XYZ file of C-alpha atoms in Angstrom:
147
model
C -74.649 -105.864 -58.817
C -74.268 -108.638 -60.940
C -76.772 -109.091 -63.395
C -77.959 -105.573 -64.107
C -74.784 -103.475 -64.353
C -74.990 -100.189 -62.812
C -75.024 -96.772 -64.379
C -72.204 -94.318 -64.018
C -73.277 -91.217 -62.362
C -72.456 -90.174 -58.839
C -74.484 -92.480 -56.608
C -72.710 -95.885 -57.886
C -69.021 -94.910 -58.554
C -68.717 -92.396 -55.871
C -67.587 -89.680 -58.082
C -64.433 -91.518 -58.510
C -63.123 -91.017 -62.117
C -62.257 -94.873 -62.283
C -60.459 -94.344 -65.429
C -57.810 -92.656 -64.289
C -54.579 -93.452 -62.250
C -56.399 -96.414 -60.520
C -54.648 -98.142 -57.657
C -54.926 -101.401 -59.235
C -55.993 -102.849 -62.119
C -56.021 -106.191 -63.718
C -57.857 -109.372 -64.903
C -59.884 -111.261 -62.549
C -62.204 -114.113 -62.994
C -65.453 -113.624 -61.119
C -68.152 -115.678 -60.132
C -71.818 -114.441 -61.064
C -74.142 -113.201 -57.964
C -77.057 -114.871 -58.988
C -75.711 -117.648 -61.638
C -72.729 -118.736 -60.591
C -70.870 -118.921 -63.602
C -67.047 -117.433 -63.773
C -66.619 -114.608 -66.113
C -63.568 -112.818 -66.785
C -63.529 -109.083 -66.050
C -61.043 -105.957 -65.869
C -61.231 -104.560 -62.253
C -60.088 -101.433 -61.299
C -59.718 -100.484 -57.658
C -59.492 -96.688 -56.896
C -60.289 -94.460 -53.731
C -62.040 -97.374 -51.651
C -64.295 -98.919 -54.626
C -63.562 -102.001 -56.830
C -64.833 -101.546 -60.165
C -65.105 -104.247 -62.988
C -66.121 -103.831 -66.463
C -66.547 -106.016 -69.507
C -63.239 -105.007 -71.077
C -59.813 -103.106 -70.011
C -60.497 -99.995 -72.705
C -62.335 -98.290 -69.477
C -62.793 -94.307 -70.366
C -65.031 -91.859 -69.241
C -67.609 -93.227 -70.792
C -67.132 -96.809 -69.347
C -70.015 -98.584 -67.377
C -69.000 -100.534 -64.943
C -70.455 -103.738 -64.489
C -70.330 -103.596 -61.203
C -68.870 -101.903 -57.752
C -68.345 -102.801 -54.174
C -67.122 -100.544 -51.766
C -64.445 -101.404 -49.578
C -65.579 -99.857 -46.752
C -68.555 -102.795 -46.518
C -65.678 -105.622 -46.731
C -64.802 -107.498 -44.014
C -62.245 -109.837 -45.011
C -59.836 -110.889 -47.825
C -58.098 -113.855 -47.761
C -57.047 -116.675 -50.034
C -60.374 -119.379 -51.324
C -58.516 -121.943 -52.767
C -59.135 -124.540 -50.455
C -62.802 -123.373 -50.276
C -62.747 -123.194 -53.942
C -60.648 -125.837 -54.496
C -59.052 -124.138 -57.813
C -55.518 -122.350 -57.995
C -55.209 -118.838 -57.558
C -58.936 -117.964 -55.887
C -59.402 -115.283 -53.106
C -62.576 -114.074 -51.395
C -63.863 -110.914 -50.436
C -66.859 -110.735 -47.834
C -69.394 -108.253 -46.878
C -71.517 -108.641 -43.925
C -73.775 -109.934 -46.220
C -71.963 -111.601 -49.103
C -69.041 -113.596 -49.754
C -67.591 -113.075 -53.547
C -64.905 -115.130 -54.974
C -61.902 -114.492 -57.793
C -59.640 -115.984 -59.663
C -56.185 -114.298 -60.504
C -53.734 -115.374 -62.957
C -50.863 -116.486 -61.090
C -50.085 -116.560 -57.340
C -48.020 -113.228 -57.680
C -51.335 -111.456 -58.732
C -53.541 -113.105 -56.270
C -51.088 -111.652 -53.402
C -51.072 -108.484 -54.779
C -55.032 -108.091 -54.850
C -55.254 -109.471 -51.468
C -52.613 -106.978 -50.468
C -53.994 -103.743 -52.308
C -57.464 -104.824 -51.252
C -56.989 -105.280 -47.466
C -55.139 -101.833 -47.833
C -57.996 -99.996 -49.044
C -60.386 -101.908 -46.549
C -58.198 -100.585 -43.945
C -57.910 -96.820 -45.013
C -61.300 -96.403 -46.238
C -63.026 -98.778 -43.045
C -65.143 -96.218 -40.475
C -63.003 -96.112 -37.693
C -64.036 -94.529 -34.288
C -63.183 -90.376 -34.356
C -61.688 -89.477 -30.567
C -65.058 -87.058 -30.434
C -67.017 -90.497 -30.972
C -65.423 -92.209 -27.725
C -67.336 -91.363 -24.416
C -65.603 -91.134 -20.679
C -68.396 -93.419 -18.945
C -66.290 -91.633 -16.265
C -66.511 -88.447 -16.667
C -69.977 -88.512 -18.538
C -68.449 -86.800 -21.430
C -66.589 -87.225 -24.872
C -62.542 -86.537 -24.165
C -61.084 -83.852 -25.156
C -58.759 -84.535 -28.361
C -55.082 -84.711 -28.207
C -53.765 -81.247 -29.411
C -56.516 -79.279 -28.151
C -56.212 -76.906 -26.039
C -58.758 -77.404 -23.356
């Protein structure tokens, strides 16, 4: 989603109205998808989606430049060895690995932190009518049922 920008309507921020009460929101310093040039963006992470956008005046009427959902991310973990610059984390999707800067070590821990958080409530996780008995043939029945 680098280069293009996406529009604002359901499909791309999820219905989430990104402009308000976020979970997180700061300056980051991103580097481009396709040139890989490090551009400074507001990012805004709210109900499993991190947002960025141009500038930090985001309203309803903000575009973001871009969005991942956390749901796709597998990992976030400090970069700066990778990187080999202060302050850099990662964040990879099965089929991407995209790398930040943060402002101080304080802020890089508390993206990691709020990041990995959302990955973990907003990550598919296996429903107890998902999980067969290869004994019995069937699903189980859920706790708190009552058959």
């Amino acid at each position: 989603m680098g280069t293009g920008g996406s529009s604002a309507d359901d499909d791309s921020t999820g219905g989430v109205e990104f402009w308000r009460s976020p979970e997180r929101a700061g300056w980051l310093t991103k580097q481009g998808e396709y040139i890989k040039t490090w551009r400074r963006r507001w990012f805004v992470l709210k109900q499993g989606r991190l947002f960025w956008f141009k500038d930090s005046g985001v309203t309803r009427a903000s575009v973001p430049r871009g969005v991942i959902p956390v749901a796709t991310c597998l990992t976030v973990k400090g970069a700066e060895d990778t990187l080999n610059r202060q302050f850099a984390f990662e964040l990879s999707t099965p089929t991407e690995t995209m790398y930040f800067i943060a402002d101080s070590e304080k802020e890089k821990e508390e993206w990691i932190n709020s990041i990995g958080r959302s990955i973990v409530q907003h990550s598919r996780s296996v429903t107890d009518a998902e999980v067969v008995d290869y004994d019995s043939g069937r699903a189980p029945v859920a706790a708190g049922s009552d058959k």
